Coordinates of C-alpha atoms and ligand atoms in Angstrom, one line a residue:
X498 CA 82.5 117.7 82.7
X499 CA 82.5 114.0 82.4
X500 CA 85.2 113.9 79.9
X501 CA 87.5 116.0 82.0
X502 CA 87.3 113.7 85.0
X503 CA 90.1 111.4 83.7
X504 CA 92.0 113.8 81.5
X505 CA 92.6 116.1 84.5
X506 CA 94.6 113.2 86.1
X507 CA 96.3 111.4 83.2
X508 CA 97.9 108.8 85.5
X509 CA 94.9 108.2 87.7
X510 CA 94.0 104.6 88.2
X511 CA 90.6 105.4 89.4
X512 CA 88.6 108.6 88.9
X513 CA 88.3 110.3 92.2
X514 CA 85.3 112.6 92.0
X515 CA 84.4 112.2 95.6
X516 CA 87.9 113.3 96.8
X517 CA 88.0 116.2 94.4
X518 CA 84.5 117.3 95.5
X519 CA 85.5 117.1 99.1
X520 CA 88.6 119.2 98.5
X521 CA 86.5 121.8 96.6
X522 CA 83.8 122.0 99.2
X523 CA 86.4 122.2 101.9
X524 CA 88.1 125.2 100.1
X525 CA 84.7 126.9 99.7
X526 CA 83.9 126.5 103.4
X527 CA 87.4 127.6 104.4
X528 CA 87.1 130.8 102.3
X529 CA 83.7 131.6 103.8
X530 CA 85.1 131.3 107.3
X531 CA 87.9 133.7 106.4
X532 CA 85.6 136.2 104.8
X533 CA 83.3 136.1 107.8
X534 CA 85.7 135.8 110.8
X535 CA 89.0 136.9 109.4
X536 CA 92.3 134.9 109.3
X537 CA 92.8 132.8 112.4
X538 CA 95.8 130.5 112.8
X539 CA 95.6 126.8 113.1
X540 CA 91.9 126.5 112.5
X541 CA 90.7 122.9 111.9
X542 CA 89.7 122.4 108.2
X543 CA 86.0 122.3 107.6
X544 CA 86.3 119.2 105.5
X545 CA 83.2 117.1 104.7
X546 CA 83.4 113.4 105.4
X547 CA 81.1 110.5 104.7
X548 CA 77.9 110.9 106.6
X549 CA 77.7 108.3 109.4
X550 CA 74.1 107.4 108.7
X551 CA 71.8 107.6 105.7
X552 CA 69.5 110.0 107.4
X553 CA 72.4 112.5 107.7
X554 CA 72.8 112.6 104.0
X555 CA 75.8 111.6 101.9
X556 CA 78.4 114.0 103.3
X557 CA 78.7 115.7 106.6
X558 CA 80.7 118.6 108.0
X559 CA 81.3 118.2 111.7
X560 CA 84.0 120.7 112.4
X561 CA 81.7 123.6 113.5
X562 CA 81.9 122.4 117.1
X563 CA 85.7 122.6 117.1
X564 CA 85.8 125.8 115.2
X565 CA 83.4 127.3 117.7
X566 CA 86.0 127.0 120.4
X567 CA 88.8 128.6 118.3
X568 CA 86.5 131.4 117.0
X569 CA 84.5 131.9 120.2
X570 CA 81.2 131.8 118.3
X571 CA 78.2 129.6 118.7
X572 CA 78.6 126.4 116.7
X573 CA 75.3 126.7 114.9
X574 CA 76.3 130.2 113.7
X575 CA 79.5 128.8 112.2
X576 CA 77.7 125.8 110.7
X577 CA 75.3 128.2 109.0
X578 CA 78.2 130.0 107.4
X579 CA 79.7 126.6 106.2
X580 CA 76.4 125.4 104.9
X581 CA 75.8 128.6 102.9
X582 CA 79.3 128.3 101.5
X583 CA 78.8 124.8 100.0
X584 CA 75.1 124.6 99.4
X585 CA 75.3 126.4 96.1
X586 CA 77.8 123.9 94.6
X587 CA 76.3 122.1 91.6
X588 CA 76.9 118.6 93.2
X589 CA 74.8 119.5 96.3
X590 CA 71.1 118.8 96.0
X591 CA 70.1 119.5 99.5
X592 CA 71.7 120.7 102.7
X593 CA 70.5 120.9 106.3
X594 CA 71.8 122.2 109.7
X595 CA 71.4 119.6 112.4
X596 CA 72.0 119.0 116.1
X597 CA 74.6 121.2 117.8
X598 CA 76.2 122.3 114.5
X599 CA 76.4 119.5 111.9
X600 CA 76.0 120.3 108.2
X601 CA 74.3 117.4 106.4
X602 CA 74.7 117.4 102.6
X603 CA 72.9 115.3 99.9
X604 CA 74.6 114.8 96.5
X605 CA 72.5 115.4 93.5
X606 CA 71.6 112.3 91.4
X607 CA 72.8 114.1 88.4
X608 CA 76.3 114.5 89.9
X609 CA 76.3 110.8 91.1
X610 CA 75.2 109.3 87.8
X611 CA 77.6 111.5 85.7
X612 CA 80.6 110.5 87.7
X613 CA 79.6 106.8 88.0
X614 CA 79.1 106.7 84.3
X615 CA 82.5 108.2 83.7
X616 CA 84.1 105.7 86.2
X617 CA 82.4 102.8 84.5
X618 CA 83.7 103.9 81.1
X619 CA 87.2 104.6 82.4
X620 CA 89.8 102.3 81.1
X621 CA 92.1 103.5 83.9
X622 CA 90.8 101.3 86.7
X623 CA 93.7 99.3 87.9
X624 CA 96.5 101.5 86.7
X625 CA 98.7 103.1 89.3
X626 CA 99.0 106.8 89.5
X627 CA 102.2 108.5 88.4
X628 CA 104.5 108.9 91.3
X629 CA 104.2 112.5 92.3
X630 CA 104.1 112.2 96.1
X631 CA 107.7 111.3 96.9
X632 CA 109.4 108.1 97.9
X633 CA 108.5 105.7 100.6
X634 CA 110.8 102.9 101.8
X635 CA 108.9 99.9 103.3
X636 CA 110.9 97.5 105.3
X637 CA 108.8 94.3 105.8
X638 CA 108.9 90.5 106.1
X639 CA 112.5 90.6 107.3
X640 CA 112.8 87.1 108.7
X641 CA 115.9 85.8 110.4
X642 CA 118.1 83.4 108.5
X643 CA 118.6 80.1 110.3
X644 CA 116.4 81.0 113.2
X645 CA 112.8 80.1 113.6
X646 CA 110.6 82.3 111.5
X647 CA 107.8 83.4 113.8
X648 CA 104.3 84.2 113.0
X649 CA 105.1 87.9 113.2
X650 CA 107.1 87.6 110.0
X651 CA 104.0 86.3 108.2
X652 CA 101.9 89.2 109.4
X653 CA 104.7 91.6 108.4
X654 CA 104.9 90.0 105.0
X655 CA 101.2 90.2 104.3
X656 CA 100.6 93.7 105.7
X657 CA 103.8 95.1 104.2
X658 CA 103.0 93.8 100.7
X659 CA 99.5 95.3 100.8
X660 CA 100.9 98.7 102.0
X661 CA 103.4 98.6 99.2
X662 CA 100.7 98.1 96.6
X663 CA 98.4 100.7 98.0
X664 CA 101.1 103.4 98.4
X665 CA 102.1 102.8 94.8
X666 CA 98.6 103.0 93.6
X667 CA 98.0 106.4 95.1
X668 CA 101.2 107.9 93.7
X669 CA 104.1 107.2 95.9
X670 CA 107.3 105.8 94.6
X671 CA 107.8 102.8 96.8
X672 CA 111.0 100.8 97.5
X673 CA 110.2 97.5 99.1
X674 CA 113.2 96.4 101.3
X675 CA 113.4 93.0 103.0
X676 CA 115.6 93.7 106.0
X677 CA 116.7 90.1 106.3
X678 CA 118.2 89.0 109.6
X679 CA 121.3 87.6 108.1
X680 CA 123.9 88.6 110.6
X681 CA 124.2 88.0 114.3
X682 CA 125.0 85.6 117.1
X683 CA 123.0 82.8 115.8
X684 CA 125.6 82.2 113.1
X685 CA 128.3 81.4 115.6
X686 CA 126.1 78.8 117.2
X687 CA 125.1 77.4 113.9
X688 CA 128.6 77.0 112.6
X689 CA 129.5 75.1 115.7
X690 CA 126.4 72.9 115.5
X691 CA 126.9 72.3 111.8
X692 CA 130.5 71.1 112.3
X693 CA 129.5 68.8 115.2
X694 CA 126.2 67.4 114.5
X695 CA 125.3 67.8 110.8
X696 CA 123.2 65.0 109.3
X697 CA 124.4 65.4 105.7
X698 CA 121.5 63.4 104.3
X699 CA 118.9 65.4 106.1
X700 CA 120.7 68.6 105.0
X701 CA 120.6 67.4 101.4
X702 CA 116.9 66.6 101.7
X703 CA 115.7 69.7 103.5
X704 CA 118.5 72.1 104.4
X705 CA 116.4 74.6 106.4
X706 CA 114.8 72.0 108.5
X707 CA 118.2 70.5 109.3
X708 CA 119.6 74.0 110.2
X709 CA 116.7 74.5 112.5
X710 CA 117.3 71.1 114.1
X711 CA 120.9 72.1 114.6
X712 CA 120.0 75.4 116.1
X713 CA 117.6 73.8 118.6
X714 CA 120.2 71.1 119.3
X715 CA 122.7 73.8 120.2
X716 CA 120.2 75.4 122.6
X717 CA 119.5 72.1 124.3
X718 CA 123.2 71.2 124.6
X719 CA 123.9 74.6 126.0
X720 CA 121.2 74.2 128.6
X721 CA 122.7 70.8 129.5
X722 CA 125.9 72.6 130.2
X723 CA 124.1 74.9 132.5
X724 CA 123.8 77.9 130.1
X725 CA 120.8 80.2 129.8
X726 CA 120.0 79.3 126.2
X727 CA 117.5 81.9 125.7
X728 CA 115.5 82.0 122.5
X729 CA 116.5 85.6 121.9
X730 CA 120.2 85.3 122.2
X731 CA 121.1 88.7 120.8
X732 CA 121.7 91.8 122.7
X733 CA 122.1 91.0 126.4
X734 CA 124.4 88.1 125.9
X735 CA 126.8 89.8 128.2
X736 CA 124.8 88.8 131.2
X737 CA 124.5 85.1 130.2
X738 CA 126.5 82.4 131.8
X739 CA 129.2 81.5 129.3
X740 CA 129.3 77.8 128.8
X741 CA 132.2 76.3 126.9
X742 CA 129.8 75.7 124.0
X743 CA 128.8 79.3 123.9
X744 CA 132.4 80.4 124.2
X745 CA 133.1 78.3 121.1
X746 CA 130.2 79.8 119.2
X747 CA 131.3 83.3 120.1
X748 CA 134.8 82.5 118.8
X749 CA 133.4 81.3 115.6
X750 CA 131.3 84.4 115.3
X751 CA 134.4 86.6 115.7
X752 CA 136.2 84.6 113.1
X753 CA 133.2 85.0 110.8
X754 CA 133.1 88.8 111.4
X755 CA 136.9 89.0 110.7
X756 CA 136.3 87.4 107.3
X757 CA 137.5 83.8 108.0
X758 CA 137.1 82.0 104.6
X759 CA 135.6 78.8 105.8
X760 CA 133.1 80.4 108.2
X761 CA 132.2 82.9 105.6
X762 CA 131.5 80.1 103.1
X763 CA 129.3 78.3 105.7
X764 CA 127.4 81.5 106.4
X765 CA 126.8 82.1 102.7
X766 CA 125.5 78.5 102.4
X767 CA 123.1 79.1 105.3
X768 CA 121.8 82.3 103.6
X769 CA 121.5 80.6 100.2
X770 CA 119.5 77.6 101.4
X771 CA 117.2 79.9 103.5
X772 CA 116.7 82.3 100.7
X773 CA 115.6 79.5 98.4
X774 CA 113.0 78.6 101.0
X775 CA 111.9 82.1 101.6
X776 CA 111.6 82.7 97.9
X777 CA 109.3 79.7 97.4
X778 CA 107.0 81.1 100.0
X779 CA 107.2 84.7 98.6
X780 CA 106.3 83.3 95.2
X781 CA 103.4 81.5 96.5
X782 CA 102.1 84.5 98.3
X783 CA 102.8 86.8 95.3
X784 CA 105.2 88.9 97.4
X785 CA 108.1 90.7 95.8
X786 CA 110.8 93.1 97.0
X787 CA 112.9 95.7 95.2
X788 CA 115.9 95.2 97.3
X789 CA 117.0 92.7 100.0
X790 CA 119.5 94.5 102.0
X791 CA 119.9 92.2 105.0
X792 CA 121.6 93.3 108.2
X793 CA 124.9 92.1 106.8
X794 CA 124.7 94.8 104.1
X795 CA 125.2 97.4 106.7
X796 CA 128.1 95.7 108.3
X797 CA 130.9 97.9 107.0
X798 CA 128.9 101.0 107.9
X799 CA 128.6 100.3 111.6
X800 CA 131.9 101.7 112.7
X801 CA 131.4 105.0 110.9
X802 CA 127.9 105.2 112.2
X803 CA 129.3 104.8 115.7
X804 CA 131.9 107.5 114.9
X805 CA 129.1 109.9 114.0
X806 CA 127.3 109.2 117.2
X807 CA 130.4 109.8 119.2
X808 CA 131.6 112.9 117.4
X809 CA 128.1 114.5 117.5
X810 CA 128.0 113.6 121.2
X811 CA 124.9 111.5 120.9
X812 CA 126.5 108.4 122.4
X813 CA 128.7 108.2 125.4
X814 CA 130.7 105.6 127.3
X815 CA 129.0 103.8 130.1
X816 CA 130.5 100.9 131.9
X817 CA 132.6 99.9 128.9
X818 CA 129.7 100.1 126.5
X819 CA 128.7 102.9 124.2
X820 CA 125.3 104.1 125.1
X821 CA 122.7 106.6 123.9
X822 CA 120.7 108.2 126.7
X823 CA 117.4 109.9 126.0
X824 CA 117.2 112.7 128.5
X825 CA 114.5 115.1 128.9
X826 CA 115.4 118.8 129.7
X827 CA 114.7 118.2 133.4
X828 CA 117.4 115.4 133.4
X829 CA 115.0 112.5 133.7
X830 CA 115.0 109.7 131.2
X831 CA 112.4 109.8 128.4
X832 CA 113.0 106.1 127.8
X833 CA 115.6 103.5 128.7
X834 CA 119.1 104.0 127.1
X835 CA 120.1 102.1 124.0
X836 CA 123.4 100.2 123.8
X837 CA 124.9 100.8 120.4
X838 CA 128.2 99.0 121.1
X839 CA 128.6 96.4 123.7
X840 CA 131.6 96.2 126.1
X841 CA 133.1 93.5 124.0
X842 CA 133.0 95.7 120.9
X843 CA 130.1 94.0 119.3
X844 CA 127.4 96.1 117.6
X845 CA 123.7 95.7 118.2
X846 CA 120.5 95.4 116.3
X847 CA 119.9 99.1 117.0
X848 CA 123.3 100.0 115.5
X849 CA 122.5 98.3 112.3
X850 CA 119.1 100.0 112.1
X851 CA 120.6 103.4 112.6
X852 CA 123.2 102.6 109.9
X853 CA 120.2 101.5 107.7
X854 CA 118.3 104.7 108.3
X855 CA 121.3 106.8 107.3
X856 CA 121.9 104.6 104.2
X857 CA 118.3 104.8 103.1
X858 CA 118.2 108.6 103.6
X859 CA 121.4 109.1 101.7
X860 CA 120.6 106.7 98.9
X861 CA 116.9 107.3 98.3
X862 CA 116.0 110.5 100.2
X863 CA 112.6 109.1 101.0
X864 CA 109.7 111.2 102.5
X865 CA 108.7 108.3 104.7
X866 CA 110.3 105.1 106.0
X867 CA 107.8 102.5 107.2
X868 CA 109.0 99.4 109.1
X869 CA 106.4 96.7 109.6
X870 CA 107.2 94.8 112.7
X871 CA 105.2 93.5 115.6
X872 CA 104.4 95.7 118.6
X873 CA 106.9 94.0 120.9
X874 CA 109.7 96.0 119.3
X875 CA 108.1 99.4 120.1
X876 CA 110.9 100.6 122.3
X877 CA 113.6 99.6 119.9
X878 CA 112.0 101.7 117.2
X879 CA 111.4 104.7 119.4
X880 CA 115.0 104.6 120.4
X881 CA 116.6 104.2 116.9
X882 CA 114.2 106.6 115.2
X883 CA 115.3 109.2 117.8
X884 CA 119.0 108.5 117.2
X885 CA 118.6 108.6 113.4
X886 CA 116.8 111.9 113.6
X887 CA 119.5 113.4 115.8
X888 CA 122.0 112.2 113.0
X889 CA 120.0 114.2 110.5
X890 CA 117.5 111.7 109.0
X891 CA 114.5 113.9 108.1
X892 CA 112.2 111.2 106.6
X893 CA 109.1 110.5 108.6
X894 CA 110.0 107.2 110.3
X895 CA 107.1 105.1 111.2
X896 CA 106.9 101.8 113.1
X897 CA 103.9 100.0 111.6
X898 CA 103.2 97.9 114.6
X899 CA 100.8 95.0 114.7
X900 CA 99.5 92.6 117.3
X901 CA 100.1 88.9 117.4
X902 CA 98.2 86.3 115.5
X903 CA 97.2 83.0 117.0
X904 CA 97.1 80.2 114.5
X905 CA 95.2 77.0 114.7
X906 CA 96.7 74.5 117.1
X907 CA 99.5 72.4 115.6
X908 CA 100.1 74.4 112.5
X909 CA 102.9 76.5 113.8
X910 CA 104.4 77.7 117.1
X911 CA 107.2 80.0 117.9
X912 CA 109.2 77.2 119.4
X913 CA 109.3 74.8 116.5
X914 CA 107.8 77.5 114.3
X915 CA 109.6 77.5 111.0
X916 CA 109.1 78.1 107.4
X917 CA 107.9 74.6 107.1
X918 CA 105.1 75.6 109.5
X919 CA 104.1 78.5 107.2
X920 CA 104.1 76.2 104.2
X921 CA 102.0 73.7 106.2
X922 CA 99.6 76.5 106.9
X923 CA 99.3 77.4 103.2
X924 CA 99.0 73.8 102.2
X925 CA 96.2 73.3 104.8
X926 CA 94.4 76.4 103.6
X927 CA 94.5 75.2 100.0
X928 CA 93.4 71.7 101.0
X929 CA 90.4 73.0 102.9
X930 CA 89.6 75.5 100.2
X931 CA 89.6 72.6 97.8
X932 CA 87.0 70.8 99.9
X933 CA 84.8 73.9 100.1
X934 CA 85.1 74.5 96.3
X935 CA 84.3 70.9 95.5
X936 CA 81.2 70.8 97.8
X937 CA 80.1 74.1 96.3
X938 CA 80.5 72.8 92.8
X939 CA 78.6 69.6 93.5
X940 CA 75.8 71.5 95.3
X941 CA 75.4 74.0 92.4
X942 CA 76.0 71.4 89.7
X943 CA 78.7 73.5 88.1
X944 CA 80.8 70.4 87.7
X945 CA 84.1 72.1 87.6
X946 CA 87.0 70.0 86.3
X947 CA 89.9 69.0 88.5
X948 CA 92.3 71.8 87.2
X949 CA 89.7 74.5 87.9
X950 CA 89.1 73.2 91.4
X951 CA 92.8 73.2 92.1
X952 CA 93.1 76.8 90.8
X953 CA 90.2 77.8 93.0
X954 CA 91.8 76.1 95.9
X955 CA 95.0 78.0 95.4
X956 CA 93.4 81.4 95.0
X957 CA 90.9 81.0 97.7
X958 CA 93.4 79.3 100.1
X959 CA 95.9 82.1 99.8
X960 CA 93.2 84.8 99.9
X961 CA 91.7 83.4 103.0
X962 CA 95.0 83.4 104.9
X963 CA 95.8 87.0 103.8
X964 CA 92.4 88.5 104.2
X965 CA 92.0 87.0 107.7
X966 CA 95.0 89.1 108.7
X967 CA 94.3 92.2 106.7
X968 CA 90.6 92.6 107.6
X969 CA 91.3 93.3 111.2
X970 CA 92.9 96.4 112.6
X971 CA 96.5 95.6 112.6
X972 CA 97.0 96.7 116.2
X973 CA 94.6 94.1 117.5
X974 CA 95.6 90.5 118.1
X975 CA 94.1 88.1 115.5
X976 CA 92.9 84.6 116.0
X977 CA 92.9 82.5 113.0
X978 CA 90.2 79.8 112.6
X979 CA 89.7 77.8 109.5
X980 CA 85.9 77.9 109.5
X981 CA 85.9 81.7 109.7
X982 CA 88.7 82.3 107.2
X983 CA 87.2 80.0 104.6
X984 CA 83.6 80.9 105.0
X985 CA 81.7 81.9 101.9
X986 CA 79.7 84.4 104.0
X987 CA 80.8 87.2 106.3
X988 CA 83.8 89.4 106.0
X989 CA 86.1 86.9 104.3
X990 CA 88.1 86.6 101.1
X991 CA 86.0 83.8 99.7
X992 CA 82.9 85.9 100.2
X993 CA 84.4 88.7 98.2
X994 CA 86.0 86.4 95.6
X995 CA 82.6 84.7 95.2
X996 CA 80.8 88.1 94.8
X997 CA 83.3 88.9 92.0
X998 CA 82.9 85.5 90.3
X999 CA 79.1 85.7 90.5
X1000 CA 79.1 89.1 88.7
X1001 CA 81.4 87.7 86.0
X1002 CA 78.8 85.0 85.4
X1003 CA 76.1 87.7 85.0
X1004 CA 78.3 89.6 82.6
X1005 CA 79.1 86.4 80.6
X1006 CA 75.4 85.7 80.3
X1007 CA 74.7 89.3 79.0
X1008 CA 77.5 88.7 76.5
X1009 CA 76.1 85.4 75.4
X1010 CA 72.7 87.0 75.0
X1011 CA 74.2 89.6 72.8
X1012 CA 73.6 92.5 75.2
X1013 CA 76.3 95.0 74.5
X1014 CA 75.1 98.3 75.9
X1015 CA 76.7 99.3 79.2
X1016 CA 75.7 102.6 80.6
X1017 CA 74.9 105.4 81.0
X1018 CA 74.1 105.0 84.6
X1019 CA 70.8 106.8 85.2
X1020 CA 67.4 106.8 86.9
X1021 CA 68.6 105.5 90.3
X1022 CA 66.4 103.6 92.7
X1023 CA 67.3 104.3 96.4
X1024 CA 69.2 101.0 96.6
X1025 CA 71.1 101.8 93.3
X1026 CA 71.9 105.2 94.6
X1027 CA 73.4 103.8 97.8
X1028 CA 75.5 101.4 95.7
X1029 CA 76.7 104.0 93.2
X1030 CA 77.6 106.4 96.1
X1031 CA 79.6 103.5 97.6
X1032 CA 81.4 103.0 94.3
X1033 CA 82.5 106.6 94.2
X1034 CA 84.1 106.3 97.7
X1035 CA 86.6 103.7 96.5
X1036 CA 89.5 106.1 95.9
X1037 CA 89.0 107.6 99.4
X1038 CA 89.1 104.2 101.0
X1039 CA 92.4 103.5 99.3
X1040 CA 93.7 106.9 100.3
X1041 CA 92.7 106.3 104.0
X1042 CA 95.0 103.2 104.0
X1043 CA 97.8 105.2 102.5
X1044 CA 97.4 107.8 105.3
X1045 CA 97.0 105.4 108.2
X1046 CA 98.8 102.3 107.0
X1047 CA 95.7 100.3 108.1
X1048 CA 94.7 98.0 105.3
X1049 CA 91.5 96.9 107.1
X1050 CA 89.9 100.2 106.1
X1051 CA 90.0 99.0 102.5
X1052 CA 88.9 95.5 103.4
X1053 CA 85.9 97.0 105.3
X1054 CA 85.1 99.1 102.3
X1055 CA 85.1 96.1 99.9
X1056 CA 83.0 94.1 102.3
X1057 CA 80.4 96.9 102.4
X1058 CA 80.5 97.3 98.7
X1059 CA 79.8 93.6 98.2
X1060 CA 77.0 93.9 100.7
X1061 CA 75.5 96.9 98.9
X1062 CA 75.7 94.9 95.6
X1063 CA 74.0 91.9 97.2
X1064 CA 71.1 94.1 98.4
X1065 CA 70.8 95.6 94.9
X1066 CA 71.0 92.2 93.1
X1067 CA 68.4 90.6 95.4
X1068 CA 65.5 92.6 93.9
X1069 CA 66.9 94.5 90.9
X1070 CA 66.7 92.4 87.8
X1071 CA 69.6 93.1 85.5
X1072 CA 69.3 91.1 82.3
X1073 CA 65.5 91.0 82.4
X1074 CA 65.1 94.8 82.8
X1075 CA 64.1 96.9 79.9
X1076 CA 66.9 98.1 77.7
X1077 CA 67.9 101.5 79.2
X1078 CA 67.6 100.2 82.8
X1079 CA 69.5 97.1 81.8
X1080 CA 72.3 99.1 80.3
X1081 CA 72.5 101.2 83.5
X1082 CA 72.5 98.2 85.8
X1083 CA 75.1 96.4 83.7
X1084 CA 77.4 99.3 84.0
X1085 CA 76.9 99.5 87.7
X1086 CA 77.4 95.7 88.0
X1087 CA 80.6 95.8 86.0
X1088 CA 82.0 98.7 87.9
X1089 CA 81.4 96.8 91.2
X1090 CA 83.3 93.8 89.9
X1091 CA 86.2 95.9 88.7
X1092 CA 86.3 97.8 92.0
X1093 CA 86.4 94.5 93.9
X1094 CA 89.1 93.1 91.7
X1095 CA 91.3 96.2 91.9
X1096 CA 90.6 96.5 95.7
X1097 CA 91.5 92.9 96.4
X1098 CA 94.6 93.2 94.3
X1099 CA 95.7 96.1 96.5
X1100 CA 95.4 93.7 99.4
X1101 CA 97.5 91.1 97.5
X1102 CA 94.5 88.9 96.8
X1103 CA 93.6 87.4 93.5
X1104 CA 90.1 86.8 92.0
X1105 CA 88.6 84.1 89.8
X1106 CA 86.4 84.4 86.8
X1107 CA 84.5 81.3 87.8
X1108 CA 84.0 79.7 91.2
Ligands
LIG2497 N1 114.6 90.5 111.7 C1 113.9 91.3 112.7 C2 113.1 90.3 113.6 O1 112.8 89.2 113.2 C3 112.9 92.3 112.1 C4 113.6 93.4 111.3 C5 112.7 94.5 111.0 N2 113.3 95.6 110.4 C6 114.2 96.4 111.0 N3 114.7 97.4 110.3 N4 114.5 96.3 112.3 O2 112.7 90.7 114.7

């Protein structure tokens, strides 16, 4: 049985006995329902999940209550059928009917130890599964060139990168697409400002900072002339008071759109210098994309996209503009209309997105398209997903929305917020991580050299920023505080990284003492049993992120795993135990470390062998 665990899934990066067991038990329970009550449509699946408390066992089936309604039978009668169906499975040591109709299940130690031993011996940990589940396009990061990069782009970058890794790991083929905001009204403004107010030295020194200064300068000048100068100067520009400066910017934009050589060259320059900057940050964060199709990429598809909307009667003229209404059968509006072509002929953000959805569908035929953008754009996505669907896009289109993040005072703000701000944040995180590492090294007399301290500072500093974001449900707002993010205790990256490094030092010591035997995992104490069970849930935790796009579920899992290890290590000697116990504990310890490492990597976070 053990040998088949891996060979059944040749590409599997982590044995998944728990998942397979759940599927098997679920099928057994389902069949028993059929046999007893006959075929009924749309029954909830009697799938066991993790028990919510240790006294409820390891697994629990809680669907009897729901099934009772559909089958019109008492829940305990149904639970009895479910229990009898699964209790005979070799993995189940004990079962019990509880409360209004819960089935509590205990796994046998034999099953646990066999699968944990196989997992510990598996060389496949860390390998991605073969892509068999279809394609996913993830659109994330997507900052705007020559406009302030706001904090939302940072969250999008961190969350998107993690989702990319996780989806890949569980067998999706993932295309990571950075939908760069490289087209739009800001370029007209920037061209004007560049020609009027450029400080060439400043541009040579730090081009993006100078572009930002020019952008802000334009807004200020416009305000002086009595214009509205809104930060978001895109879609409703029609209603703005048109100052001479704005009129000039619009004229330059039209020239750019018509292919004017000089304006195009300037535009290209702005993109190039921004991209250099973005790439520096991406490199530092360990983020990479498969394609960077910015908005400009869809430029020559906009007209034909509009034509499709018109010929399929999805869009209609309204006060000079071309508009899509979202009418319910009773004639009322389901949501506000979307303007897809403005009265002056200009296209909108939504038009580009519809063109993008069509392009992605035609080119990649993905099963899912995920777009990682903050919650403020909810309506935009609902609108354009609906339009794209009407135009034949069949992929599941998902807006992976997230709440805002508040950063420490002074690091970054939306107003002056810029890439420099993000780099300042990363620098500060490294600087503080360095202090923590140094203090720790002095305190523990590990006397790490300067190069090691710097490497720790880098890995911990980046990890802290990322984990702070990923460890909270993405839909909630996040407050960033240094002390919390860099703490060596609690649900933080440094805590998990430290847990990993501590295990490595145990393993090095074993090695130095010539202890070679790892496994089999056997004779579990209750604490070891809890730890081993936790280890076997890893693949399910990863899967739950793939299903819900919520990386915090994996973070939570890793934190609990590290906690379970800590409890184990507190009173379970490893190296000093007698040979068979030592071999079992070493295998468990090693598997914990590898699980932490793979898990953190899926969150985009590195580990260190020494800290
Ligand atoms: N550049 C946009 C912004 O900063 C985000 C783009 C997200 N992707 C998309 N396909 N709309 O708000």
